[in-house]
Amino acid sequence: MSTVAAERAAKKAAKPATMAQALGRALRDSLAEDPAVHVLGEDVGALGGVFRVTDGLTKEFGEDRCTDTPLAEAGILGTAVGMAMYGLRPVVEMQFDAFAYPAFEQLISHVARMRNRTRGAMPLPITVRVPYGGGIGGVEHHSDSSEAYYMATPGLHVVTPATVADAYGLLRASIASDDPVVFLEPKRLYWSKADWNPDAPQSVEPIGKAVVRRTGRSATLLTYGPSVPVCMEAAEAAVAEGWDLEVVDLRSLVPFDDETVAASVRRTGRAVVVHESGGFGGPGGEIAARVTERCFHHLEAPVLRVAGFDIPYPPPMLERHHLPGVDRILDAVARLQWEADS
Amino acid sequence: MTVMEQRGVYRPTPPPAWQPRTDAAPLLPDAEPYRVLGTEAVGKADEELLERLYAQLVRGRRYNTQATALTKQGRLAVYPSSTGQEACEVAAALVLQEQDWLFPSYRDTLAAVARGLDPVQALTLLRGDWHTGYDPREYRIAPLCTPLATQLPHAVGLAHAARLKGDDVVALAMVGDGGTSEGDFHEALNFAAVWQAPVVFLVQNNGFAISVPLDKQTAAPTLAHKAVGYGMPGRLVDGNDAAAVHEVLSEAVSRARSGGGPTLVEAVTYRMDAHTNADDATRYRGDAEVEAWRAHDPILLLERELTERGLLDEERMRAVRDDAEAMAADLRQRMNQDPELDPMDLFSHVYAEQTTQLREQAAQLRAELEASEEAGTDGEENAR
Ligand SMILES: Cc1ncc(C[n+]2csc(CCOP(=O)(O)OP(=O)(O)O)c2C)c(N)n1
């Protein structure tokens, strides 16, 4: 078959798939390929997880490979440490962002530093899946964005997909990684759909690469996870204002792809970082500083941040005022006309 | 002598001040859940109490069905129903005196309402207008707690503090069967026992933690057995028998009040509805099991007893139902009004004194709101 014909055939087989389905497929393929892979967490068995990501895995691989655990996050992650010490590759599910906090002790004191403290003798290939972020009308403790805590902990990889294809590829790469990965799943994108052919060979690149989702000349929006679609929408809306925005999906917060980011900002000379977790002490501060360090002479304006407010995540009826939306991004873009204003 | 040589003769020798408990037996729960209704014990039950429990059970059931209906109309984001568990909810509220404290989990809205909290305020968290709709100090009800078991150490600390101050206060903390697996559960029980804090722990064992059945949660014979290892009595009670739950909890509360320390009570009950309206219970349990529990409904059990004693006739039943109906109508009517929200409240309660950063952010939001008001929208577009 010619490549063109193969591509056409692959496209034909593409069906709308949700991000949750792609994640499930990544777990399934990992379980099938590597007997060391084990999935564990609350309700991951018969129920298939509260977001149905693990749907069918227990049926297919048995309770030893996809295990309903007692309800204890510290226990889940702590036992995963022991499993990994013995050569397994645990993939644990934390049911909601704020319910991962009981496991912080294990994450910070052991998962993140086992390789380091054993001088490389005992790496821990653990993937911690954490649904995160708001926009789904969840009640208290169901909408936190905790990426800054994870990013501030040396020894962890922190990745987050924004597309259906990336959900698959990044999760496969995370499970294959010999280091612990905090895999942040943007809750409000679980049901987002894309034409995705699960039977076609998928691209699985090593984690740590950002991608340019939209090219542009006027300014770069640096973003990740749930804010990527919002930035894409903002970029489309900005066309009417005469702005041609580039959108970079970071995909991986640790390691951070300085190259792709700096190359983009050098091209455009202006940058806005967009994320929904709080701005103060948040990921955007680190990103803005790195961009400034690398691109100082190319910058036409300071690197701006559009973030959630520095408040505990609000109740659902008020969350729309908190989450950075298109207008707030466009306002920041307008402020990038630094010289004109000052 | 080396350590290896010592091994065979090693005996733990406690330091003189530490006396191991030799009386573990009284801590052990009964082999079967304690029952009152339908047994000889019912003869001793106070009739007025039974009538009160009945009225509250019927009210509670109506509250549950009304709140569930409100989720279908989109008035509540989510509602974890306690249908089938009303006996535990109501008894927990009724055994407490005014100065005592209740520490509910997210499923225990009903216990809070039975304690006197306004039904609408109790639903604020689940409606989504704020995280807690009441002042915990006013009702002596801690905020309905979503993270599992984290309220239990709080209950111990509060009870301990009250005792240090010389106040007569008991804390009753509620948790589900799944929640007993969390580290906080163990730490709370241990602190309570070591401090002999005036706390009662009520575990509502309703069979499931979302989809996970009890046998995947624990290998203990019962959850009440867990008490023994900490050095407190464990009590096992039929959670659908309102009279029994009330009696066992009353005893535990009295023991706590009189300086006898904490008790762990396991009430065996069943969650008749799904975990919440967002859950699909058919994935993990069959109808037959649910139906079997229907015959053991807490309202039915008490109704039978009261009718046999001649304390309940058609007229009395109607009065109880009418009262419940009026409560539901009032709830429905008030919940059908949109709550008045001020987005500027987002910044009001983060710190005692506003930080500079928050003042700036508040100004930003105010400007956005004013701009969207001028444009005739209500800020909807921001989260596009
Ligand atoms: C620390 C924590 N982990 C996970 C959850 C998600 N979650 C909410 S309810 C629930 C099940 C709780 O079961 P149980 O304790 O038996 O109480 P029930 O719902 O049956 O009343 C889970 C896992 C949570 N709320 N908190």
mmCIF file of N, CA and C and ligand atoms in Angstrom, chain A residues 42-43 50 71-73 94-96 98-102 141-142, chain B residues 80-81 85 105-108 145-150 175-182 203-212 217 271 275-276, ligand 1:
data_model
loop_
_atom_site.group_PDB
_atom_site.id
_atom_site.type_symbol
_atom_site.label_atom_id
_atom_site.label_comp_id
_atom_site.label_asym_id
_atom_site.label_seq_id
_atom_site.Cartn_x
_atom_site.Cartn_y
_atom_site.Cartn_z
ATOM 1 N N GLU A 42 -8.852 3.450 43.794
ATOM 2 C CA GLU A 42 -10.213 3.328 44.318
ATOM 3 C C GLU A 42 -11.201 3.207 43.151
ATOM 4 N N ASP A 43 -12.008 2.181 43.169
ATOM 5 C CA ASP A 43 -13.079 2.017 42.174
ATOM 6 C C ASP A 43 -12.576 1.792 40.750
ATOM 7 N N VAL A 50 -14.290 6.436 38.461
ATOM 8 C CA VAL A 50 -15.444 7.347 38.428
ATOM 9 C C VAL A 50 -15.517 8.090 37.094
ATOM 10 N N LEU A 71 -9.732 2.239 50.576
ATOM 11 C CA LEU A 71 -9.829 3.674 50.341
ATOM 12 C C LEU A 71 -8.767 4.401 51.171
ATOM 13 N N ALA A 72 -7.580 4.526 50.622
ATOM 14 C CA ALA A 72 -6.480 5.073 51.404
ATOM 15 C C ALA A 72 -5.364 5.505 50.461
ATOM 16 N N GLU A 73 -5.289 6.792 50.190
ATOM 17 C CA GLU A 73 -4.350 7.266 49.178
ATOM 18 C C GLU A 73 -2.901 7.062 49.598
ATOM 19 N N MET A 94 -5.437 8.469 41.511
ATOM 20 C CA MET A 94 -5.969 9.268 42.610
ATOM 21 C C MET A 94 -7.327 9.768 42.104
ATOM 22 N N GLN A 95 -8.391 9.578 42.900
ATOM 23 C CA GLN A 95 -9.713 9.779 42.319
ATOM 24 C C GLN A 95 -9.983 11.225 41.896
ATOM 25 N N PHE A 96 -9.564 12.170 42.730
ATOM 26 C CA PHE A 96 -9.711 13.592 42.409
ATOM 27 C C PHE A 96 -8.466 14.310 42.916
ATOM 28 N N ALA A 98 -7.844 16.860 44.894
ATOM 29 C CA ALA A 98 -7.659 17.170 46.316
ATOM 30 C C ALA A 98 -7.579 15.911 47.167
ATOM 31 N N PHE A 99 -7.908 14.760 46.599
ATOM 32 C CA PHE A 99 -7.824 13.532 47.384
ATOM 33 C C PHE A 99 -6.466 12.855 47.216
ATOM 34 N N ALA A 100 -5.586 13.503 46.464
ATOM 35 C CA ALA A 100 -4.209 13.012 46.390
ATOM 36 C C ALA A 100 -3.405 13.532 47.580
ATOM 37 N N TYR A 101 -3.939 14.516 48.282
ATOM 38 C CA TYR A 101 -3.144 15.132 49.351
ATOM 39 C C TYR A 101 -2.751 14.159 50.461
ATOM 40 N N PRO A 102 -3.628 13.217 50.860
ATOM 41 C CA PRO A 102 -3.162 12.266 51.880
ATOM 42 C C PRO A 102 -1.925 11.481 51.424
ATOM 43 N N HIS A 141 -13.223 20.656 46.910
ATOM 44 C CA HIS A 141 -12.209 19.595 46.838
ATOM 45 C C HIS A 141 -12.288 18.766 45.566
ATOM 46 N N HIS A 142 -12.985 19.220 44.549
ATOM 47 C CA HIS A 142 -13.067 18.458 43.301
ATOM 48 C C HIS A 142 -12.552 19.253 42.106
ATOM 49 N N PRO B 80 -25.603 13.122 47.588
ATOM 50 C CA PRO B 80 -25.376 11.762 48.073
ATOM 51 C C PRO B 80 -26.510 11.405 49.023
ATOM 52 N N SER B 81 -27.444 10.620 48.553
ATOM 53 C CA SER B 81 -28.647 10.325 49.324
ATOM 54 C C SER B 81 -28.342 9.389 50.492
ATOM 55 N N GLN B 85 -30.594 4.896 55.225
ATOM 56 C CA GLN B 85 -29.692 5.106 56.365
ATOM 57 C C GLN B 85 -30.255 6.133 57.341
ATOM 58 N N SER B 105 -19.937 13.675 57.627
ATOM 59 C CA SER B 105 -19.298 13.510 56.321
ATOM 60 C C SER B 105 -20.226 14.142 55.284
ATOM 61 N N TYR B 106 -19.840 14.081 54.022
ATOM 62 C CA TYR B 106 -20.644 14.707 52.966
ATOM 63 C C TYR B 106 -22.000 14.043 52.812
ATOM 64 N N ARG B 107 -22.168 12.793 53.305
ATOM 65 C CA ARG B 107 -23.462 12.122 53.131
ATOM 66 C C ARG B 107 -24.439 12.479 54.250
ATOM 67 N N ASP B 108 -23.977 13.188 55.255
ATOM 68 C CA ASP B 108 -24.779 13.339 56.464
ATOM 69 C C ASP B 108 -25.555 14.646 56.565
ATOM 70 N N CYS B 145 -18.084 17.395 55.261
ATOM 71 C CA CYS B 145 -16.688 17.166 54.886
ATOM 72 C C CYS B 145 -16.560 16.230 53.684
ATOM 73 N N THR B 146 -15.941 16.711 52.617
ATOM 74 C CA THR B 146 -15.776 15.906 51.404
ATOM 75 C C THR B 146 -14.548 14.989 51.444
ATOM 76 N N PRO B 147 -13.371 15.468 51.836
ATOM 77 C CA PRO B 147 -12.255 14.513 51.947
ATOM 78 C C PRO B 147 -12.574 13.505 53.042
ATOM 79 N N LEU B 148 -12.327 12.241 52.786
ATOM 80 C CA LEU B 148 -12.815 11.211 53.694
ATOM 81 C C LEU B 148 -11.981 11.112 54.956
ATOM 82 N N ALA B 149 -12.671 11.056 56.080
ATOM 83 C CA ALA B 149 -12.096 10.781 57.406
ATOM 84 C C ALA B 149 -11.296 11.946 57.982
ATOM 85 N N THR B 150 -11.117 13.010 57.233
ATOM 86 C CA THR B 150 -10.299 14.112 57.741
ATOM 87 C C THR B 150 -11.000 14.868 58.867
ATOM 88 N N VAL B 175 -18.554 8.713 59.823
ATOM 89 C CA VAL B 175 -17.686 8.318 58.715
ATOM 90 C C VAL B 175 -18.298 7.084 58.055
ATOM 91 N N GLY B 176 -17.965 6.850 56.797
ATOM 92 C CA GLY B 176 -18.471 5.669 56.095
ATOM 93 C C GLY B 176 -17.537 4.490 56.258
ATOM 94 N N ASP B 177 -17.972 3.329 55.778
ATOM 95 C CA ASP B 177 -17.127 2.141 55.884
ATOM 96 C C ASP B 177 -15.814 2.328 55.117
ATOM 97 N N GLY B 178 -15.893 2.934 53.951
ATOM 98 C CA GLY B 178 -14.673 3.157 53.178
ATOM 99 C C GLY B 178 -13.708 4.074 53.896
ATOM 100 N N GLY B 179 -14.267 5.082 54.537
ATOM 101 C CA GLY B 179 -13.439 6.062 55.236
ATOM 102 C C GLY B 179 -12.596 5.452 56.352
ATOM 103 N N THR B 180 -13.006 4.276 56.837
ATOM 104 C CA THR B 180 -12.229 3.657 57.930
ATOM 105 C C THR B 180 -10.871 3.154 57.454
ATOM 106 N N SER B 181 -10.667 3.136 56.136
ATOM 107 C CA SER B 181 -9.357 2.690 55.631
ATOM 108 C C SER B 181 -8.338 3.816 55.597
ATOM 109 N N GLU B 182 -8.801 5.033 55.715
ATOM 110 C CA GLU B 182 -7.881 6.169 55.613
ATOM 111 C C GLU B 182 -7.000 6.286 56.850
ATOM 112 N N VAL B 203 -19.572 4.800 62.579
ATOM 113 C CA VAL B 203 -19.318 4.319 61.216
ATOM 114 C C VAL B 203 -20.638 3.824 60.649
ATOM 115 N N GLN B 204 -21.061 4.432 59.558
ATOM 116 C CA GLN B 204 -22.227 3.890 58.859
ATOM 117 C C GLN B 204 -21.708 2.926 57.806
ATOM 118 N N ASN B 205 -21.820 1.662 58.122
ATOM 119 C CA ASN B 205 -21.402 0.654 57.152
ATOM 120 C C ASN B 205 -22.578 0.379 56.230
ATOM 121 N N ASN B 206 -22.561 1.042 55.082
ATOM 122 C CA ASN B 206 -23.675 0.873 54.137
ATOM 123 C C ASN B 206 -23.293 -0.053 52.989
ATOM 124 N N GLY B 207 -22.274 -0.861 53.208
ATOM 125 C CA GLY B 207 -21.953 -1.918 52.252
ATOM 126 C C GLY B 207 -20.943 -1.553 51.198
ATOM 127 N N PHE B 208 -20.913 -0.301 50.786
ATOM 128 C CA PHE B 208 -20.062 0.090 49.660
ATOM 129 C C PHE B 208 -19.358 1.419 49.898
ATOM 130 N N ALA B 209 -18.157 1.504 49.355
ATOM 131 C CA ALA B 209 -17.499 2.800 49.183
ATOM 132 C C ALA B 209 -17.531 3.043 47.674
ATOM 133 N N ILE B 210 -18.390 3.908 47.230
ATOM 134 C CA ILE B 210 -18.791 3.983 45.822
ATOM 135 C C ILE B 210 -19.047 2.554 45.331
ATOM 136 N N SER B 211 -18.094 1.929 44.629
ATOM 137 C CA SER B 211 -18.363 0.598 44.071
ATOM 138 C C SER B 211 -17.713 -0.523 44.868
ATOM 139 N N VAL B 212 -16.859 -0.167 45.837
ATOM 140 C CA VAL B 212 -16.037 -1.198 46.469
ATOM 141 C C VAL B 212 -16.750 -1.773 47.697
ATOM 142 N N GLN B 217 -12.490 -3.793 51.534
ATOM 143 C CA GLN B 217 -12.087 -2.636 52.339
ATOM 144 C C GLN B 217 -11.367 -3.092 53.601
ATOM 145 N N ARG B 271 -27.012 1.289 51.631
ATOM 146 C CA ARG B 271 -27.278 2.464 50.806
ATOM 147 C C ARG B 271 -28.250 2.052 49.711
ATOM 148 N N HIS B 275 -24.418 5.798 44.805
ATOM 149 C CA HIS B 275 -23.516 6.622 45.626
ATOM 150 C C HIS B 275 -23.919 8.098 45.582
ATOM 151 N N THR B 276 -24.059 8.608 44.373
ATOM 152 C CA THR B 276 -24.683 9.915 44.154
ATOM 153 C C THR B 276 -25.467 9.786 42.869
HETATM 154 C C1 LIG C 1 -9.579 11.290 50.704
HETATM 155 C C2 LIG C 1 -10.641 10.963 49.731
HETATM 156 N N1 LIG C 1 -10.424 10.034 48.784
HETATM 157 C C3 LIG C 1 -11.363 9.769 47.849
HETATM 158 C C4 LIG C 1 -12.550 10.414 47.858
HETATM 159 C C5 LIG C 1 -13.601 10.157 46.778
HETATM 160 N N2 LIG C 1 -14.762 9.493 47.356
HETATM 161 C C6 LIG C 1 -15.853 10.207 47.719
HETATM 162 S S1 LIG C 1 -16.974 9.258 48.481
HETATM 163 C C7 LIG C 1 -16.063 7.883 48.331
HETATM 164 C C8 LIG C 1 -16.564 6.600 48.919
HETATM 165 C C9 LIG C 1 -16.801 6.702 50.386
HETATM 166 O O1 LIG C 1 -17.301 5.548 50.886
HETATM 167 P P1 LIG C 1 -17.710 5.393 52.406
HETATM 168 O O2 LIG C 1 -16.636 5.922 53.288
HETATM 169 O O3 LIG C 1 -18.096 3.983 52.609
HETATM 170 O O4 LIG C 1 -18.946 6.351 52.594
HETATM 171 P P2 LIG C 1 -20.356 6.307 51.841
HETATM 172 O O5 LIG C 1 -20.205 7.077 50.574
HETATM 173 O O6 LIG C 1 -20.695 4.885 51.597
HETATM 174 O O7 LIG C 1 -21.289 6.981 52.762
HETATM 175 C C10 LIG C 1 -14.880 8.172 47.657
HETATM 176 C C11 LIG C 1 -13.859 7.171 47.310
HETATM 177 C C12 LIG C 1 -12.755 11.376 48.873
HETATM 178 N N3 LIG C 1 -13.902 12.051 48.967
HETATM 179 N N4 LIG C 1 -11.791 11.621 49.778
#
